[in-house]
XYZ file of C-alpha atoms in Angstrom:
714
model
C 14.328 5.210 10.575
C 13.570 1.546 10.288
C 14.270 -1.167 12.840
C 15.663 -4.578 12.037
C 13.704 -6.408 9.371
C 12.392 -9.924 9.792
C 10.546 -12.226 7.439
C 6.813 -12.177 7.901
C 4.552 -15.182 8.027
C 2.313 -15.740 5.032
C -0.053 -18.085 6.816
C -2.779 -15.494 7.340
C -5.933 -16.029 5.349
C -8.805 -13.659 4.908
C -11.544 -12.474 2.617
C -10.862 -8.940 3.696
C -8.874 -9.484 6.841
C -8.035 -12.316 9.161
C -9.878 -12.743 12.409
C -7.077 -11.136 14.391
C -4.516 -8.446 13.719
C -1.476 -9.730 11.830
C 1.884 -9.608 13.485
C 3.634 -7.153 11.210
C 7.321 -7.706 11.752
C 8.013 -6.187 8.330
C 6.373 -2.811 8.734
C 5.078 -0.706 5.835
C 6.801 2.307 7.327
C 10.054 2.817 9.194
C 9.797 2.798 12.953
C 12.022 4.383 15.545
C 13.805 2.239 18.122
C 12.744 2.655 21.743
C 14.469 5.277 23.907
C 17.935 4.080 24.898
C 18.818 3.018 28.390
C 21.294 4.986 30.445
C 23.677 2.034 30.426
C 25.144 2.868 27.043
C 28.549 2.394 28.645
C 31.765 4.088 27.740
C 33.057 7.600 28.004
C 31.500 10.224 30.203
C 31.906 12.900 27.493
C 29.100 11.532 25.330
C 26.790 14.356 24.395
C 23.970 15.160 24.056
C 21.641 13.216 26.296
C 18.776 11.455 24.560
C 15.762 13.707 24.068
C 12.116 12.787 23.586
C 10.846 12.792 20.042
C 8.947 15.896 18.998
C 6.230 15.085 16.462
C 4.903 17.585 13.959
C 1.554 17.249 15.672
C -1.048 14.819 16.916
C -3.322 13.179 14.358
C -5.781 10.572 15.554
C -4.734 7.111 14.435
C -1.406 8.120 12.878
C 1.551 6.413 14.540
C 3.872 6.480 11.517
C 7.279 8.132 11.452
C 6.098 10.705 8.917
C 5.268 12.697 12.077
C 8.974 13.355 12.600
C 11.068 15.745 10.550
C 14.825 15.820 9.996
C 17.303 18.409 8.791
C 20.277 18.038 6.460
C 23.678 19.173 7.717
C 25.360 21.024 4.852
C 28.678 21.861 6.534
C 31.104 19.183 7.636
C 31.047 19.057 11.464
C 34.583 18.246 12.580
C 35.667 17.062 16.038
C 32.999 17.649 18.681
C 30.859 19.675 16.245
C 28.377 16.895 15.555
C 27.076 16.619 19.159
C 26.574 20.393 19.244
C 24.745 20.368 15.928
C 22.564 17.491 17.110
C 21.781 19.204 20.428
C 20.807 22.420 18.663
C 18.638 20.589 16.133
C 16.847 18.447 18.701
C 16.162 21.451 20.918
C 14.633 23.169 17.879
C 12.193 20.241 17.422
C 13.975 18.479 14.573
C 14.084 14.774 15.245
C 17.149 13.573 13.339
C 20.055 14.722 11.183
C 21.100 13.806 7.666
C 24.796 14.313 8.282
C 28.019 13.649 6.350
C 30.103 10.876 7.847
C 33.445 11.724 6.251
C 35.281 14.916 5.289
C 34.168 15.724 1.708
C 37.739 16.662 0.799
C 38.974 13.171 1.606
C 40.479 11.066 -1.172
C 41.922 7.621 -0.459
C 45.688 7.469 -0.023
C 47.852 4.596 1.239
C 47.974 4.522 5.028
C 45.536 7.412 5.469
C 43.076 7.314 8.390
C 39.476 7.919 7.373
C 38.675 11.532 8.437
C 35.281 10.871 9.999
C 32.881 13.580 11.156
C 33.068 12.435 14.754
C 34.317 9.573 16.860
C 31.813 6.890 17.676
C 32.332 7.862 21.342
C 30.782 11.325 21.107
C 27.282 9.849 20.814
C 25.826 6.738 22.375
C 24.974 3.837 20.036
C 21.273 4.510 20.519
C 21.760 8.173 19.555
C 23.638 7.231 16.395
C 20.856 4.800 15.560
C 17.900 7.042 16.446
C 19.032 10.482 15.384
C 21.601 10.172 12.597
C 21.093 9.231 8.954
C 24.463 9.010 7.242
C 25.184 11.011 4.092
C 27.703 9.416 1.766
C 30.159 11.781 0.046
C 28.583 13.443 -2.963
C 31.749 13.562 -5.093
C 31.650 9.799 -5.556
C 31.316 8.872 -9.254
C 31.624 5.187 -10.005
C 30.794 5.557 -13.703
C 33.354 8.222 -14.434
C 35.584 7.842 -17.476
C 38.473 8.786 -15.187
C 39.723 5.430 -13.948
C 41.394 6.825 -10.835
C 38.241 8.687 -9.810
C 36.238 5.549 -10.411
C 38.529 3.431 -8.231
C 38.722 6.083 -5.496
C 34.924 6.333 -5.525
C 34.439 2.609 -5.060
C 36.923 2.403 -2.209
C 35.481 5.469 -0.450
C 31.912 4.250 -0.776
C 32.798 0.924 0.806
C 34.770 2.636 3.579
C 31.933 4.998 4.454
C 29.316 2.232 4.453
C 31.577 0.146 6.696
C 31.894 3.094 9.105
C 28.115 3.607 9.086
C 27.636 -0.076 9.879
C 30.080 0.253 12.766
C 28.004 3.164 14.121
C 24.807 1.036 13.923
C 23.131 3.561 11.659
C 19.810 2.379 10.316
C 20.102 4.185 6.989
C 22.556 5.975 4.718
C 21.747 8.286 1.821
C 23.882 7.559 -1.229
C 24.333 10.229 -3.922
C 22.330 10.209 -7.161
C 23.844 8.753 -10.336
C 25.928 11.346 -12.146
C 24.715 10.179 -15.557
C 22.002 8.036 -17.119
C 24.403 5.094 -17.432
C 25.032 3.874 -13.896
C 25.851 0.184 -14.323
C 29.071 0.214 -12.324
C 27.552 2.292 -9.520
C 24.633 -0.124 -9.279
C 26.983 -3.126 -9.367
C 28.976 -1.856 -6.399
C 25.861 -0.892 -4.432
C 24.254 -4.262 -5.144
C 27.388 -5.972 -3.885
C 27.259 -3.869 -0.706
C 23.570 -4.638 -0.209
C 24.325 -8.371 -0.211
C 26.390 -7.900 2.938
C 24.036 -5.569 4.825
C 21.664 -6.964 7.418
C 20.281 -4.097 9.491
C 20.953 -0.993 7.428
C 19.086 0.491 4.473
C 20.521 2.490 1.601
C 18.466 5.437 0.362
C 19.305 6.459 -3.190
C 18.982 10.213 -3.525
C 16.985 11.118 -6.626
C 16.043 14.669 -7.695
C 12.332 14.892 -8.430
C 12.720 16.543 -11.814
C 10.029 17.427 -14.293
C 9.239 14.722 -16.797
C 7.325 17.073 -19.074
C 6.649 20.750 -19.562
C 4.023 22.308 -17.386
C 1.182 24.194 -19.072
C 2.698 27.563 -18.182
C 6.095 26.516 -19.569
C 4.895 24.855 -22.751
C 5.093 27.933 -24.965
C 8.536 28.832 -23.624
C 9.889 25.416 -24.477
C 8.379 25.442 -27.937
C 9.558 28.966 -28.779
C 12.904 29.242 -27.063
C 14.347 25.752 -26.994
C 12.445 23.382 -29.232
C 15.227 20.788 -29.204
C 15.497 20.529 -25.425
C 15.077 17.062 -24.005
C 12.914 16.433 -20.978
C 14.275 14.412 -18.071
C 12.383 11.855 -16.040
C 14.303 11.053 -12.871
C 12.056 8.029 -12.297
C 13.968 6.389 -15.149
C 17.196 6.800 -13.152
C 15.649 5.110 -10.159
C 14.123 2.295 -12.222
C 17.388 1.501 -14.012
C 19.270 1.492 -10.716
C 16.863 -0.769 -8.812
C 16.637 -3.225 -11.718
C 20.427 -3.559 -11.695
C 20.204 -4.052 -7.910
C 17.684 -6.867 -8.436
C 14.834 -5.123 -6.598
C 16.729 -5.297 -3.307
C 14.406 -4.919 -0.339
C 17.035 -2.769 1.429
C 17.279 -0.176 -1.347
C 14.974 2.818 -0.970
C 14.493 6.294 -2.403
C 15.146 9.717 -0.907
C 13.487 12.253 -3.208
C 14.899 15.750 -3.554
C 11.861 18.046 -3.770
C 12.746 21.046 -5.909
C 10.920 24.252 -6.757
C 9.405 22.756 -9.919
C 7.290 19.589 -9.918
C 5.943 17.248 -12.606
C 2.237 16.674 -13.175
C 0.187 14.917 -10.498
C -0.095 11.778 -12.665
C 3.687 11.661 -12.926
C 4.096 12.229 -9.190
C 1.578 9.486 -8.455
C 4.021 6.802 -9.647
C 6.207 7.414 -6.604
C 3.507 6.327 -4.141
C 4.048 2.746 -5.283
C 7.823 3.017 -4.909
C 9.849 2.518 -1.691
C 10.204 6.222 -0.888
C 11.555 6.665 2.639
C 12.330 10.375 2.724
C 11.402 13.598 0.957
C 14.345 16.016 1.101
C 12.607 19.369 0.806
C 14.857 22.146 -0.463
C 14.343 25.605 1.019
C 14.455 26.960 -2.538
C 11.126 25.186 -3.106
C 9.381 27.494 -0.618
C 7.496 30.645 -1.529
C 6.957 33.640 0.777
C 3.552 34.541 2.178
C 2.228 38.011 2.925
C 3.803 37.995 6.403
C 7.231 37.067 5.086
C 7.073 33.458 6.243
C 7.847 30.409 4.078
C 4.984 28.542 2.420
C 4.547 26.051 -0.414
C 2.593 25.995 -3.661
C -0.662 24.014 -3.835
C 1.051 21.275 -5.819
C 3.828 20.960 -3.242
C 1.270 20.899 -0.437
C -0.646 18.080 -2.137
C 2.555 16.091 -2.632
C 3.686 16.536 0.983
C 0.239 15.564 2.300
C 0.428 12.401 0.210
C 3.851 11.628 1.632
C 2.548 12.121 5.185
C -0.148 9.557 4.416
C 2.454 7.107 3.103
C 4.857 7.189 6.062
C 7.468 9.269 4.241
C 9.630 11.439 6.474
C 10.483 14.997 5.469
C 14.063 16.266 5.667
C 14.547 20.022 5.284
C 17.661 21.017 3.376
C 19.323 24.246 2.295
C 20.054 27.728 3.598
C 17.370 29.928 5.050
C 15.880 32.224 2.417
C 13.482 33.922 4.821
C 14.576 36.575 7.306
C 12.231 35.566 10.117
C 12.715 36.394 13.787
C 14.517 33.602 15.594
C 12.150 33.885 18.555
C 9.795 31.053 17.793
C 6.213 31.850 16.981
C 5.762 28.320 15.735
C 3.851 25.363 16.996
C 6.884 23.217 17.802
C 8.691 25.212 20.473
C 9.931 22.859 23.189
C 10.278 25.607 25.794
C 7.170 27.624 26.540
C 9.131 29.831 29.000
C 11.422 31.451 26.452
C 13.970 33.855 27.924
C 16.792 35.939 26.560
C 19.226 33.283 27.766
C 17.511 30.625 25.697
C 19.674 29.635 22.690
C 18.396 30.907 19.377
C 16.403 28.455 17.380
C 17.630 26.707 14.307
C 17.802 28.866 11.181
C 15.412 26.440 9.459
C 12.810 26.410 12.259
C 10.314 28.509 10.224
C 10.330 25.799 7.559
C 9.786 23.147 10.225
C 6.869 25.145 11.623
C 5.290 25.200 8.179
C 5.657 21.410 7.944
C 3.881 21.156 11.297
C 1.120 23.414 9.980
C 0.646 21.171 6.931
C 0.581 18.046 9.071
C -1.798 19.418 11.701
C -4.382 20.619 9.206
C -4.803 17.113 7.745
C -8.071 15.371 8.562
C -7.798 12.699 11.255
C -7.813 9.130 10.030
C -11.391 7.803 9.829
C -12.307 5.175 12.393
C -12.415 2.453 9.742
C -8.967 3.404 8.455
C -7.603 3.345 11.988
C -8.967 -0.153 12.471
C -7.441 -1.304 9.178
C -4.059 0.408 9.566
C -2.274 -2.753 10.720
C -3.482 -4.571 7.599
C -1.903 -2.102 5.179
C 0.116 -3.993 2.547
C -0.131 -7.204 4.561
C -0.503 -10.188 2.219
C -3.184 -12.762 3.069
C -4.274 -15.816 1.145
C -7.998 -15.595 0.284
C -10.478 -17.633 2.264
C -11.715 -20.929 0.835
C -14.925 -21.435 2.824
C -16.075 -24.220 0.523
C -13.013 -26.243 1.555
C -12.252 -24.916 5.032
C -14.512 -24.482 8.033
C -14.111 -20.936 9.315
C -13.243 -20.228 12.930
C -15.380 -18.306 15.408
C -13.086 -15.245 15.322
C -13.408 -15.032 11.550
C -17.202 -15.195 11.755
C -17.191 -12.541 14.464
C -15.093 -10.150 12.377
C -17.414 -10.370 9.378
C -20.536 -10.119 11.523
C -19.391 -6.707 12.767
C -19.785 -5.299 9.252
C -23.209 -3.752 9.827
C -23.138 -1.881 6.503
C -23.029 -5.120 4.541
C -25.964 -6.682 6.363
C -27.967 -3.467 6.132
C -27.593 -3.666 2.345
C -28.686 -7.310 2.403
C -31.706 -6.414 4.525
C -32.691 -3.673 2.066
C -32.392 -6.066 -0.871
C -34.439 -8.798 0.848
C -37.121 -6.282 1.814
C -37.477 -5.142 -1.814
C -37.638 -8.767 -2.994
C -40.353 -9.621 -0.439
C -42.457 -6.663 -1.531
C -42.124 -7.695 -5.179
C -42.996 -11.310 -4.385
C -46.003 -10.671 -2.169
C -48.446 -7.866 -2.878
C -50.156 -6.009 -0.048
C -53.370 -7.932 -0.757
C -51.641 -11.292 -0.206
C -49.749 -10.420 2.961
C -52.063 -12.359 5.283
C -52.344 -15.463 3.114
C -48.921 -15.955 1.507
C -45.784 -17.201 3.217
C -42.532 -16.672 1.313
C -39.944 -19.447 1.345
C -36.416 -18.070 1.703
C -33.243 -20.156 1.776
C -29.958 -18.878 3.166
C -27.221 -21.040 1.660
C -24.008 -20.664 3.650
C -25.800 -19.325 6.729
C -22.692 -19.220 8.937
C -23.670 -18.177 12.466
C -26.881 -16.509 11.332
C -26.370 -12.828 10.328
C -28.231 -13.300 7.028
C -30.993 -15.185 8.829
C -31.388 -12.216 11.147
C -31.342 -9.757 8.227
C -34.028 -11.808 6.446
C -36.360 -11.916 9.450
C -35.871 -8.197 10.093
C -36.749 -7.482 6.444
C -39.904 -9.597 6.836
C -40.886 -7.703 9.971
C -40.160 -4.381 8.280
C -42.350 -5.197 5.261
C -45.045 -7.108 7.165
C -44.491 -10.316 5.132
C -44.666 -13.860 6.466
C -41.460 -15.801 6.014
C -40.238 -19.365 6.258
C -36.448 -19.641 6.366
C -34.179 -22.587 5.623
C -30.667 -21.970 6.971
C -28.247 -24.297 5.140
C -24.725 -24.535 6.598
C -22.020 -27.185 6.097
C -19.791 -26.146 9.049
C -20.947 -28.313 11.987
C -19.463 -25.876 14.492
C -21.401 -22.945 13.059
C -24.543 -25.087 13.095
C -24.206 -25.419 16.879
C -24.173 -21.626 17.165
C -27.152 -21.392 14.813
C -29.229 -23.690 17.031
C -28.365 -21.568 20.065
C -29.303 -18.374 18.203
C -32.647 -19.734 17.012
C -33.556 -20.887 20.516
C -32.416 -17.628 22.100
C -34.422 -15.470 19.669
C -37.473 -17.737 19.670
C -37.396 -18.319 15.903
C -38.114 -22.068 16.016
C -41.407 -21.715 14.147
C -39.862 -19.647 11.342
C -36.365 -21.084 10.824
C -35.321 -24.617 9.910
C -31.613 -25.393 10.230
C -30.064 -27.745 7.660
C -26.626 -29.120 8.534
C -25.465 -30.060 5.054
C -23.427 -28.996 2.047
C -25.775 -27.097 -0.254
C -24.560 -29.148 -3.205
C -25.908 -32.435 -1.861
C -29.010 -31.336 0.043
C -32.426 -32.262 -1.343
C -34.804 -29.447 -0.472
C -38.345 -30.454 0.559
C -39.783 -27.481 -1.342
C -38.769 -24.795 -3.821
C -37.649 -21.372 -2.636
C -38.966 -17.995 -3.664
C -35.741 -16.239 -2.643
C -32.202 -17.631 -2.424
C -29.770 -15.578 -0.291
C -26.021 -16.197 -0.156
C -22.837 -14.550 1.040
C -20.244 -16.299 -1.097
C -18.581 -13.326 -2.773
C -14.818 -12.947 -2.642
C -12.628 -9.912 -3.218
C -12.675 -10.670 -6.955
C -16.340 -11.593 -6.941
C -16.054 -15.212 -8.061
C -12.794 -16.246 -6.375
C -14.585 -18.106 -3.553
C -16.466 -20.182 -6.173
C -19.740 -18.324 -5.849
C -20.758 -19.196 -9.462
C -20.230 -22.917 -8.926
C -22.008 -22.917 -5.565
C -25.009 -20.905 -6.745
C -25.333 -22.894 -9.979
C -25.633 -25.990 -7.821
C -28.069 -24.340 -5.415
C -30.371 -22.784 -8.016
C -32.186 -26.120 -8.317
C -33.842 -25.050 -5.060
C -35.384 -21.998 -6.740
C -38.754 -21.719 -8.342
C -38.667 -20.707 -12.034
C -39.538 -17.145 -11.051
C -37.323 -17.198 -7.966
C -34.961 -14.394 -6.950
C -31.261 -14.791 -6.180
C -29.567 -12.324 -3.830
C -27.033 -11.339 -5.098
C -28.467 -11.294 -8.595
C -25.199 -10.426 -10.383
C -21.606 -9.391 -9.787
C -18.699 -8.144 -11.874
C -14.955 -8.235 -11.251
C -12.556 -5.393 -12.084
C -8.783 -5.004 -12.370
C -6.310 -2.167 -12.751
C -2.500 -2.145 -13.163
C -0.512 -1.028 -10.141
C 3.026 -0.267 -9.084
C 3.527 -2.044 -5.769
C 7.220 -2.383 -4.990
C 6.696 -3.415 -1.372
C 4.263 -6.208 -2.226
C 6.577 -7.474 -4.963
C 9.540 -7.630 -2.575
C 7.495 -9.368 0.114
C 6.492 -12.087 -2.352
C 9.996 -12.307 -3.843
C 11.408 -12.953 -0.373
C 9.909 -16.479 -0.502
C 12.247 -17.312 -3.409
C 9.824 -19.550 -5.261
C 7.369 -19.322 -8.141
C 4.415 -20.671 -6.162
C 3.951 -17.437 -4.224
C 3.927 -15.436 -7.452
C 1.143 -17.707 -8.692
C -1.044 -16.895 -5.700
C -3.640 -14.156 -5.601
C -3.523 -12.256 -2.297
C -6.092 -10.311 -0.327
C -4.433 -7.091 0.807
C -5.302 -3.660 2.123
C -3.536 -1.727 -0.621
C -1.685 1.333 0.619
C 1.789 1.899 -0.797
C 0.675 1.434 -4.389
C 0.366 3.615 -7.473
C -2.827 3.000 -9.429
C -1.752 3.558 -13.005
C -5.055 3.486 -14.909
C -8.792 3.345 -14.111
C -10.263 -0.130 -13.344
C -11.891 -2.125 -16.148
C -14.460 -4.926 -16.045
C -13.199 -8.508 -16.265
C -15.848 -11.195 -15.606
C -19.600 -10.946 -14.949
C -21.995 -13.536 -13.534
C -25.776 -13.459 -13.123
C -28.049 -15.668 -10.990
C -30.163 -17.635 -11.452
C -28.995 -18.844 -14.838
C -31.202 -21.650 -16.135
C -29.672 -21.720 -19.628
C -28.632 -25.260 -20.675
C -25.513 -23.773 -22.307
C -24.436 -21.894 -19.198
C -20.737 -22.065 -18.367
C -18.556 -20.376 -15.821
C -15.478 -20.380 -18.022
C -14.466 -16.891 -19.091
C -11.871 -15.099 -21.193
C -11.278 -11.405 -21.675
C -8.592 -9.177 -23.139
C -8.127 -5.693 -21.739
C -5.983 -2.763 -22.771
C -5.117 -0.003 -20.330
C -4.095 3.447 -21.530
C -2.024 5.433 -19.057
C -2.530 9.209 -18.852
C -0.221 10.887 -21.328
C 1.665 12.879 -18.702
C 2.381 9.895 -16.445
C 5.673 8.928 -18.044
C 7.161 5.452 -17.926
C 6.268 3.080 -15.105
C 6.788 -0.408 -13.746
C 3.794 -2.718 -13.338
C 4.170 -5.188 -10.455
C 0.706 -6.685 -10.800
C -3.010 -5.993 -10.932
C -5.396 -4.934 -8.192
C -8.771 -6.677 -8.332
C -12.186 -5.598 -7.053
C -15.846 -6.518 -7.403
C -19.194 -4.820 -7.579
C -22.378 -6.775 -6.870
C -26.048 -6.054 -7.476
C -27.925 -7.626 -4.585
C -31.356 -6.811 -5.976
C -32.510 -4.031 -8.314
C -30.839 -0.798 -7.156
C -29.261 -2.251 -4.001
C -25.588 -2.985 -4.511
C -22.371 -3.462 -2.564
C -18.792 -3.618 -3.693
C -15.213 -2.460 -3.350
C -14.541 -1.107 -6.864
C -12.969 2.299 -6.088
C -15.416 4.368 -8.131
C -18.571 2.763 -6.693
C -17.395 1.242 -3.403
C -19.833 0.898 -0.526
C -18.787 3.390 2.185
C -17.654 2.080 5.583
C -17.818 -1.584 4.569
C -14.796 -3.622 5.670
C -15.574 -7.269 4.875
C -13.447 -7.262 1.720
C -10.037 -5.893 0.854
C -8.877 -5.798 -2.779
C -7.164 -8.805 -4.325
C -3.653 -8.561 -5.763
C -2.481 -10.569 -8.778
C 1.339 -10.338 -8.807
C 3.504 -10.638 -11.906
C 6.482 -12.973 -11.707
C 8.578 -10.313 -13.389
C 7.489 -6.672 -13.321
C 6.802 -5.099 -16.715
C 8.399 -1.845 -17.784
C 5.865 0.287 -19.653
C 7.323 3.149 -21.716
C 5.590 6.500 -21.770
C 2.342 6.549 -23.774
C 2.431 2.759 -24.312
C -0.655 0.617 -23.595
C -0.761 -2.273 -21.141
C -2.408 -5.403 -22.513
C -3.590 -8.180 -20.227
C -5.429 -11.450 -20.873
C -7.535 -13.115 -18.180
C -8.903 -16.647 -18.273
C -11.204 -18.384 -15.817
C -10.610 -22.101 -16.357
C -12.996 -24.649 -14.847
C -12.221 -28.318 -14.256
C -13.856 -31.121 -12.344
C -11.781 -30.493 -9.224
C -10.296 -27.020 -9.650
C -11.092 -23.516 -10.843
C -8.123 -21.369 -11.921
C -7.714 -17.725 -12.835
C -4.775 -17.131 -15.170
C -3.520 -13.708 -16.200
C -0.947 -12.866 -18.826
C 0.347 -9.356 -19.291
C 2.059 -8.650 -22.597
C 5.337 -6.767 -22.509
C 4.800 -3.663 -24.684
C 8.508 -3.518 -25.522
C 8.479 -6.940 -27.165
C 5.113 -7.876 -28.573
C 1.521 -6.838 -28.179
C 0.025 -9.998 -29.637
C -1.127 -13.123 -27.877
C 1.283 -15.202 -29.968
C 4.030 -13.862 -27.730
C 2.832 -16.245 -25.035
C 4.241 -19.219 -26.918
C 7.641 -17.664 -27.480
C 8.059 -16.926 -23.791
C 8.562 -13.186 -24.063
C 5.403 -12.507 -22.126
C 5.685 -12.011 -18.398
C 3.416 -14.699 -17.042
C 1.332 -13.248 -14.272
C -0.522 -14.679 -11.353
C -2.558 -17.794 -11.584
C -4.755 -18.409 -8.585
C -6.528 -21.744 -8.277
C -9.233 -22.905 -5.894
C -9.833 -26.599 -5.335
C -13.377 -27.915 -5.312
C -13.760 -30.411 -2.467
C -16.172 -33.302 -2.608
C -19.564 -32.512 -1.037
């Protein structure tokens, strides 16, 4: 359950990450408050005492709250029943309750006292906050044609939310819409959200099938050809649009026995899902009589574990399993006959623990990057800004990247100098943008590996990095092989032409750090048959659902942030279609007609069984050919393993685009070059209005992100 939310700083910059871990006050996953102190104050009859959290298991690197499982209370606990239910559940290794706050038979009447489940005195404030998620009455129907029911529903909803706020609950689950038209319900909830500060509302949505499964297709066609399919995502989308994408509105998905296709399920990973309410009816029975889940359910739950979604088990026990725990979550290893029987749903909890514990541990790289998940950073502009020592140090730790560079340089040296010329030919290599020297080191190691003689010019404009370069050269004894040039590459006059030009100017989108402009200016150093490393690079984009990123940008309440491209470790996103190529650049390019301006139009086709979706923006990647068959990149299909210098880039849309089922997504990308600025402009065409470029003029197109990079004077 999530702690208080605070606005994050957007001052971090990074090509892939900043030099230090960001302070993530707005976490990608809910976090539990610390254990309460004993000074809760008040009545001595408060029960139960606070108990330590019992995770589903230990998984290296995973500190998210998906490790903790809750249970839904189906029966209304009157009087002192709630403390007893909580004590029993906690002792059975459940971590929190989804519990009704008010008697479900209650209807508002003049002068009536709200019949709450329990006084606020029976639990301490920290126990209410840590272990109780409120469940709003399910009879509420704010879109009913019955006016009295509609009015009673609105009053009761407001009363129950007010009581939950008084209890300091961190979340309440509100019932699903009763019908597809939910305008009044959404209006009231949106009004409530405006007044909430520390509490979230989780809209309960049944995860219903959006299409017939293969095994059901013939049945539908033969028995009920006129039946309409239901896509519960549409309910959620309509509701959150009417609530103006509130950052305090989340989803609690009811997981039923039947599931949609994996493509349809994938949409939810980009939505703000906080809980998966797993019905006991969804479980199968294994050979030993214990509950288990289908492969599709297992895959879905594993995905939720990876996305910080907490599981809540709901329903009556359908498995007659001995109450003496054989599971992995028993708190008391010295079980005796006097020990209270475990919770009726403990076998289901044990199965959740089994699923969690069999997951692979997070890789070391993922553990290092976990604090960067969905954290927005402005891309580096090394041509304009001088990088700090911490930033250099972070990038220099990426040994995979420099190994690839060393391989490429070694191949280029062998191609330039034959074995017969090794003793007589010295290759001239220029490192433009040498930084603190990692490419210089990679070049000299490649020369040693291949037995070639090398003369290196290290060109660097950052005077502070130049100081480090001089120290490195002296320390390594490279004075006879390396010449340091403290100058901007664009205004340096080289004393001789280079055989090989090496640079490290690639951004997350390939060209977004002005690599084309820099290398076009530096290629005058190259001989006509010279080699550029990298020799080419291509950018890619794909449409994504990214509700969290959209809300983080929207929180700034201005257009400027929506016109910024961000570097971000994408996590809570749904990738809706495979990436496609955008721009390509090759070096050297001696053509007199060469230009770095680009335009491309792309059309993305979503898998047929995906259903409708909401596009919040486009994820961008690059793939670079360093030399011949040596490449590096972050494009998902060809990404270089264990390389962490670059995170993807995110191009947000000012207004998310609703894409109906089986409709294409059309996007136009321009790279516009001026004397002092290079801009990338994207326009995504709304498929509901117009699919032609002429729609841009009429304003019906959702103008996307435009990122610009200024070109400073040399």
